[in-house]
């Protein structure tokens, strides 16, 4: 049914939206020393903390989860920057993170993402973290 046909018959039935296929993200494709994921992450390791932040921003879109992934006092955990992060990844965006930890607090990440109806984009960032295992949080991300 076209939009014109829908408007003409005043039906309450909306035309279906096309399905969005997530971009490929195969953890089995990781090279030695690399992590490939779009999982929820957590506070256990620096790559887990990076994954937790991106999952909270892109998948769950939950400000409390984003703030929990960021170290206290860091600007990227502010409400304004969390809102800006949500704006940068519209609802329905699919993604994949490819990460390599380079030292105790640094993770180099390649983020492939695809907003609905848009081409795949790629971002390369250097994320820094702080905290002991089980308490690792992001302190910042900058372009590589």
Backbone as JSON, one array per atom type, in Angstrom:
{
  "sequence": "XXXXXXXXXXXXXXXXXXXXXXXXXXXXXXXXXXXXXXXXXXXXXXXXXXXXXXXXXXXXXXXXXXXXXXXXXXXXXXXXXXXXXXXXXXXXXXXXXXXXXXXXXXXXXXXXXXXXXXXXXXXXXXXXXXXXXXXXXXXXXXXX",
  "N": [[0.85, -1.17, 0.0], [0.65, 2.15, -0.9], [1.64, 5.38, 0.4], [-0.09, 7.36, -0.53], [-2.35, 5.81, -1.15], [-2.96, 4.91, 1.4], [-3.64, 7.33, 2.69], [-5.89, 8.0, 1.19], [-7.83, 6.03, 1.78], [-8.22, 6.29, 4.5], [-7.54, 4.44, 6.4], [-6.67, 2.69, 9.42], [-4.5, 1.2, 9.41], [-1.05, 1.08, 9.08], [1.49, 1.21, 6.56], [3.96, -1.36, 6.47], [7.27, -1.01, 7.79], [10.43, -1.39, 6.17], [12.54, -4.15, 7.05], [15.44, -3.81, 9.08], [18.62, -4.84, 8.61], [21.15, -5.85, 10.77], [24.55, -4.63, 10.75], [27.36, -6.7, 9.95], [28.95, -8.43, 12.61], [31.1, -10.27, 13.75], [32.41, -11.99, 16.34], [34.22, -14.06, 16.03], [35.87, -13.23, 14.01], [37.94, -11.83, 15.03], [41.31, -10.79, 15.26], [44.39, -12.1, 16.73], [44.68, -10.82, 20.01], [42.73, -8.97, 19.72], [39.42, -7.64, 20.14], [36.18, -8.21, 19.04], [32.99, -6.99, 18.95], [29.51, -6.31, 19.79], [28.36, -6.46, 22.12], [27.02, -6.0, 25.48], [29.08, -5.33, 27.28], [30.97, -4.15, 30.15], [32.35, -3.49, 33.46], [34.78, -4.88, 33.71], [37.25, -5.0, 32.18], [39.39, -2.74, 30.24], [38.57, -2.93, 27.37], [36.0, -4.02, 27.77], [34.76, -1.91, 29.14], [34.73, 0.1, 27.18], [33.05, -1.16, 25.35], [30.74, -1.26, 26.93], [30.04, 1.45, 27.17], [29.5, 2.19, 24.45], [27.43, 0.39, 23.83], [25.46, 1.26, 25.61], [25.0, 3.84, 24.62], [24.31, 3.43, 21.87], [22.66, 1.1, 21.59], [20.94, 0.58, 23.95], [20.32, 3.18, 24.61], [20.29, 4.59, 27.03], [20.59, 6.91, 29.44], [21.43, 6.67, 32.13], [22.87, 4.27, 32.08], [24.91, 5.0, 30.31], [26.17, 7.03, 31.8], [27.05, 5.44, 33.95], [29.04, 3.99, 32.72], [31.06, 5.75, 32.43], [33.81, 7.36, 33.98], [33.54, 8.96, 37.18], [33.08, 12.5, 37.23], [34.04, 13.02, 34.68], [33.75, 14.77, 31.62], [32.4, 13.57, 29.46], [30.37, 12.19, 30.6], [28.43, 13.98, 31.19], [25.07, 15.32, 31.19], [24.52, 16.87, 28.84], [26.48, 16.04, 26.97], [25.93, 13.36, 26.85], [23.4, 13.42, 25.69], [24.13, 14.55, 23.23], [25.65, 12.42, 22.24], [23.63, 10.49, 21.91], [22.19, 11.8, 19.9], [24.01, 11.59, 17.84], [23.88, 8.97, 17.1], [21.28, 7.74, 15.78], [18.14, 6.25, 16.86], [17.83, 2.79, 16.25], [20.21, 2.42, 14.97], [22.76, 0.24, 13.9], [25.75, -1.54, 14.86], [29.31, -2.29, 15.14], [32.08, -3.02, 17.12], [35.57, -3.02, 16.91], [38.29, -3.76, 18.72], [41.45, -3.03, 20.29], [43.5, -3.41, 22.98], [46.05, -1.31, 24.03], [47.69, -0.52, 26.11], [47.7, -0.46, 29.74], [45.55, 1.28, 30.19], [44.49, 2.15, 27.77], [42.57, 1.88, 24.8], [42.36, 1.15, 21.44], [39.95, 1.69, 19.07], [37.81, 0.68, 16.42], [34.89, 1.72, 15.15], [32.26, 0.6, 13.41], [29.31, 1.68, 12.04], [25.79, 1.89, 11.3], [23.27, 3.95, 10.68], [19.64, 3.87, 10.46], [18.56, 3.66, 7.13], [20.83, 4.86, 6.08], [24.24, 5.01, 4.83], [26.98, 2.79, 5.81], [29.15, 3.97, 8.31], [32.43, 4.77, 9.51], [34.36, 5.05, 12.4], [37.35, 5.87, 14.04], [38.71, 5.6, 17.15], [40.53, 6.58, 20.09], [40.31, 5.35, 23.17], [40.37, 6.11, 26.61], [40.8, 4.79, 29.88], [40.04, 4.18, 33.37], [40.58, 2.69, 36.59], [40.36, -0.29, 38.63], [40.25, -3.84, 37.73], [36.9, -4.85, 37.27], [35.95, -2.45, 38.06], [36.34, -0.69, 36.02], [36.16, 2.25, 34.08], [35.29, 4.59, 31.48], [37.38, 7.36, 30.63], [37.68, 9.07, 28.56], [37.34, 9.71, 24.99], [38.92, 10.08, 21.92], [39.42, 11.09, 18.49], [41.38, 8.94, 16.43]],
  "CA": [[0.0, 0.0, 0.0], [1.43, 3.39, -0.94], [1.2, 6.39, 1.34], [-1.26, 8.0, -1.12], [-3.48, 4.9, -0.97], [-3.28, 4.94, 2.83], [-4.33, 8.6, 2.98], [-7.17, 8.02, 0.5], [-8.86, 5.17, 2.39], [-8.32, 6.65, 5.92], [-7.35, 3.22, 7.17], [-5.84, 2.82, 10.61], [-3.36, 0.31, 9.19], [0.1, 1.74, 8.48], [2.34, 0.31, 5.79], [5.09, -1.88, 7.23], [8.6, -0.49, 7.5], [11.34, -2.47, 5.79], [13.39, -4.65, 8.13], [16.81, -3.32, 9.08], [19.57, -5.91, 8.92], [22.33, -5.3, 11.45], [25.82, -4.85, 10.06], [28.05, -7.89, 10.43], [29.81, -8.25, 13.78], [31.44, -11.64, 14.1], [33.54, -12.07, 17.27], [35.18, -15.03, 15.51], [36.76, -12.6, 13.04], [38.98, -11.08, 15.75], [42.71, -11.19, 15.15], [44.95, -12.27, 18.07], [44.8, -9.59, 20.78], [41.67, -8.05, 19.33], [38.06, -7.97, 20.55], [35.14, -7.76, 18.1], [31.74, -7.18, 19.7], [28.5, -5.29, 20.01], [27.76, -6.9, 23.38], [26.78, -4.97, 26.49], [30.29, -4.94, 27.99], [30.89, -4.04, 31.6], [33.49, -2.81, 34.09], [35.87, -5.8, 34.02], [38.5, -4.67, 31.49], [39.2, -1.57, 29.39], [37.69, -3.16, 26.22], [34.62, -4.19, 28.26], [34.24, -0.58, 29.48], [34.44, 0.76, 25.9], [31.85, -1.81, 24.83], [29.59, -0.86, 27.77], [29.67, 2.82, 26.8], [28.88, 2.22, 23.12], [26.16, -0.33, 23.89], [24.5, 2.13, 26.29], [24.67, 4.96, 23.74], [23.74, 3.04, 20.58], [21.63, 0.07, 21.67], [19.91, 0.79, 24.98], [20.0, 4.61, 24.64], [19.93, 4.79, 28.43], [21.54, 7.88, 30.0], [22.0, 6.15, 33.38], [23.9, 3.28, 31.71], [26.04, 5.75, 29.75], [26.86, 7.66, 32.93], [27.7, 4.39, 34.73], [30.22, 3.51, 31.98], [32.03, 6.85, 32.42], [34.38, 7.65, 35.31], [32.98, 10.16, 37.81], [33.75, 13.77, 36.98], [34.48, 13.17, 33.29], [32.76, 15.55, 30.88], [31.58, 12.75, 28.56], [29.25, 11.68, 31.36], [27.49, 15.07, 31.47], [23.81, 15.16, 30.44], [24.58, 17.48, 27.5], [27.28, 15.21, 26.06], [25.19, 12.1, 26.64], [22.35, 13.74, 24.7], [24.82, 14.7, 21.95], [26.0, 11.07, 21.78], [22.39, 9.89, 21.4], [21.87, 12.46, 18.63], [24.96, 11.12, 16.84], [23.53, 7.59, 16.73], [19.82, 7.67, 15.84], [17.52, 4.97, 17.24], [17.85, 1.81, 15.17], [21.56, 2.28, 14.44], [23.46, -1.0, 14.21], [27.18, -1.23, 14.94], [30.28, -3.3, 15.54], [33.34, -2.48, 17.64], [36.79, -3.82, 16.78], [39.14, -3.08, 19.71], [42.75, -3.58, 20.68], [44.05, -2.72, 24.15], [47.46, -1.04, 23.74], [48.38, -0.48, 27.4], [46.79, -0.73, 30.86], [44.39, 2.17, 30.23], [44.15, 2.65, 26.44], [41.98, 0.97, 23.82], [42.13, 1.68, 20.1], [38.71, 1.07, 18.61], [37.19, 1.03, 15.16], [33.45, 1.59, 15.28], [31.48, 0.62, 12.17], [27.91, 1.84, 12.41], [24.87, 2.19, 10.21], [21.94, 4.44, 11.06], [18.6, 3.43, 9.53], [18.46, 4.36, 5.86], [22.08, 5.57, 5.76], [25.36, 4.09, 4.58], [27.86, 2.47, 6.93], [30.2, 4.95, 8.62], [33.48, 4.19, 10.34], [35.07, 5.98, 13.29], [38.49, 5.29, 14.75], [38.9, 6.37, 18.36], [41.41, 6.12, 21.17], [39.58, 5.48, 24.43], [41.18, 5.96, 27.83], [40.01, 4.25, 30.98], [40.64, 4.19, 34.7], [39.94, 1.77, 37.53], [40.8, -1.68, 38.78], [39.31, -4.79, 37.13], [35.61, -4.86, 37.94], [35.56, -1.06, 38.29], [36.91, 0.09, 34.91], [35.25, 3.22, 33.48], [35.89, 5.45, 30.47], [37.72, 8.74, 30.98], [37.56, 9.89, 27.37], [37.53, 9.16, 23.66], [39.33, 11.06, 20.91], [39.69, 10.51, 17.17], [42.76, 8.5, 16.21]],
  "C": [[0.9, 1.24, 0.0], [0.88, 4.36, 0.09], [-0.03, 7.12, 0.81], [-2.52, 7.14, -0.95], [-3.94, 4.89, 0.48], [-4.09, 6.18, 3.17], [-5.72, 8.61, 2.37], [-8.23, 7.19, 1.21], [-9.03, 5.41, 3.9], [-8.22, 5.43, 6.84], [-6.51, 3.5, 8.41], [-4.61, 1.93, 10.5], [-2.26, 1.09, 8.49], [0.88, 0.75, 7.64], [3.54, -0.13, 6.64], [6.39, -1.2, 6.82], [9.49, -1.64, 7.07], [12.21, -2.88, 6.97], [14.8, -4.09, 7.97], [17.72, -4.48, 9.47], [20.78, -5.31, 9.61], [23.6, -5.55, 10.63], [26.51, -6.04, 10.7], [28.96, -7.55, 11.61], [30.13, -9.63, 14.34], [32.64, -11.68, 15.05], [34.61, -13.06, 16.82], [36.15, -14.44, 14.5], [37.91, -11.83, 13.7], [40.36, -11.67, 15.5], [43.24, -11.42, 16.57], [45.14, -10.91, 18.76], [43.7, -8.58, 20.51], [40.33, -8.56, 19.88], [37.1, -7.4, 19.52], [33.8, -8.05, 18.77], [30.75, -6.05, 19.46], [27.72, -5.66, 21.28], [27.71, -5.75, 24.39], [28.04, -4.53, 27.25], [30.07, -4.87, 29.48], [32.14, -3.41, 32.16], [34.72, -3.69, 34.32], [37.22, -5.43, 33.44], [38.3, -3.39, 30.7], [38.36, -1.84, 28.13], [36.23, -3.36, 26.64], [33.99, -2.84, 28.57], [33.9, 0.2, 28.21], [33.16, 0.17, 25.31], [30.61, -1.39, 25.62], [29.1, 0.53, 27.39], [28.92, 2.83, 25.46], [27.54, 1.48, 23.09], [25.09, 0.55, 24.54], [24.07, 3.29, 25.41], [23.86, 4.49, 22.54], [22.56, 2.08, 20.72], [20.55, 0.4, 22.69], [19.46, 2.24, 25.06], [19.53, 5.01, 26.04], [20.99, 5.68, 29.09], [22.18, 7.38, 31.29], [23.08, 5.12, 33.09], [25.12, 3.96, 31.11], [26.84, 6.35, 30.9], [27.6, 6.63, 33.77], [28.97, 3.87, 34.05], [31.35, 4.54, 31.98], [32.51, 7.11, 33.84], [33.76, 8.92, 35.88], [33.8, 11.4, 37.48], [34.21, 13.99, 35.55], [33.37, 13.84, 32.48], [31.88, 14.69, 29.98], [30.4, 12.09, 29.27], [28.22, 12.76, 31.69], [26.21, 14.86, 30.66], [23.87, 15.73, 29.03], [25.36, 16.61, 26.53], [26.65, 13.84, 25.86], [24.11, 12.32, 25.59], [22.97, 13.91, 23.31], [25.22, 13.34, 21.38], [24.77, 10.37, 21.22], [22.04, 10.49, 20.04], [22.77, 11.96, 17.5], [24.67, 9.71, 16.34], [22.02, 7.44, 16.85], [19.32, 6.29, 16.26], [17.49, 4.05, 16.03], [19.21, 1.63, 14.53], [22.11, 0.91, 14.84], [24.96, -0.72, 14.16], [28.0, -2.47, 15.26], [31.55, -2.59, 15.99], [34.45, -3.49, 17.41], [37.83, -3.11, 17.63], [40.45, -3.84, 19.96], [43.26, -2.75, 21.85], [45.55, -2.56, 23.94], [48.31, -0.86, 24.99], [47.33, -0.63, 28.49], [45.52, 0.1, 30.83], [43.89, 2.63, 28.86], [43.63, 1.55, 25.52], [41.83, 1.72, 22.51], [40.93, 0.94, 19.54], [38.33, 1.59, 17.23], [35.72, 0.72, 15.32], [32.83, 1.7, 13.89], [30.02, 0.72, 12.59], [27.08, 2.21, 11.2], [23.54, 2.64, 10.78], [20.9, 3.95, 10.06], [18.58, 4.3, 8.27], [19.71, 5.12, 5.45], [23.19, 4.56, 5.49], [26.16, 3.83, 5.86], [28.9, 3.57, 7.07], [31.22, 4.27, 9.51], [34.17, 5.3, 11.12], [36.19, 5.23, 13.96], [38.77, 6.2, 15.95], [39.93, 5.73, 19.27], [40.66, 6.4, 22.47], [40.56, 5.3, 25.58], [40.25, 5.57, 28.97], [40.75, 4.42, 32.3], [39.92, 3.15, 35.55], [40.51, 0.38, 37.5], [39.81, -2.61, 38.08], [38.03, -4.89, 37.96], [35.07, -3.47, 38.22], [36.05, -0.13, 37.18], [35.82, 0.97, 34.29], [36.02, 4.03, 32.43], [36.24, 6.81, 31.07], [37.63, 9.65, 29.76], [37.73, 9.08, 26.11], [37.91, 10.31, 22.73], [39.54, 10.34, 19.6], [41.14, 10.07, 17.11], [43.28, 9.09, 14.92]]
}
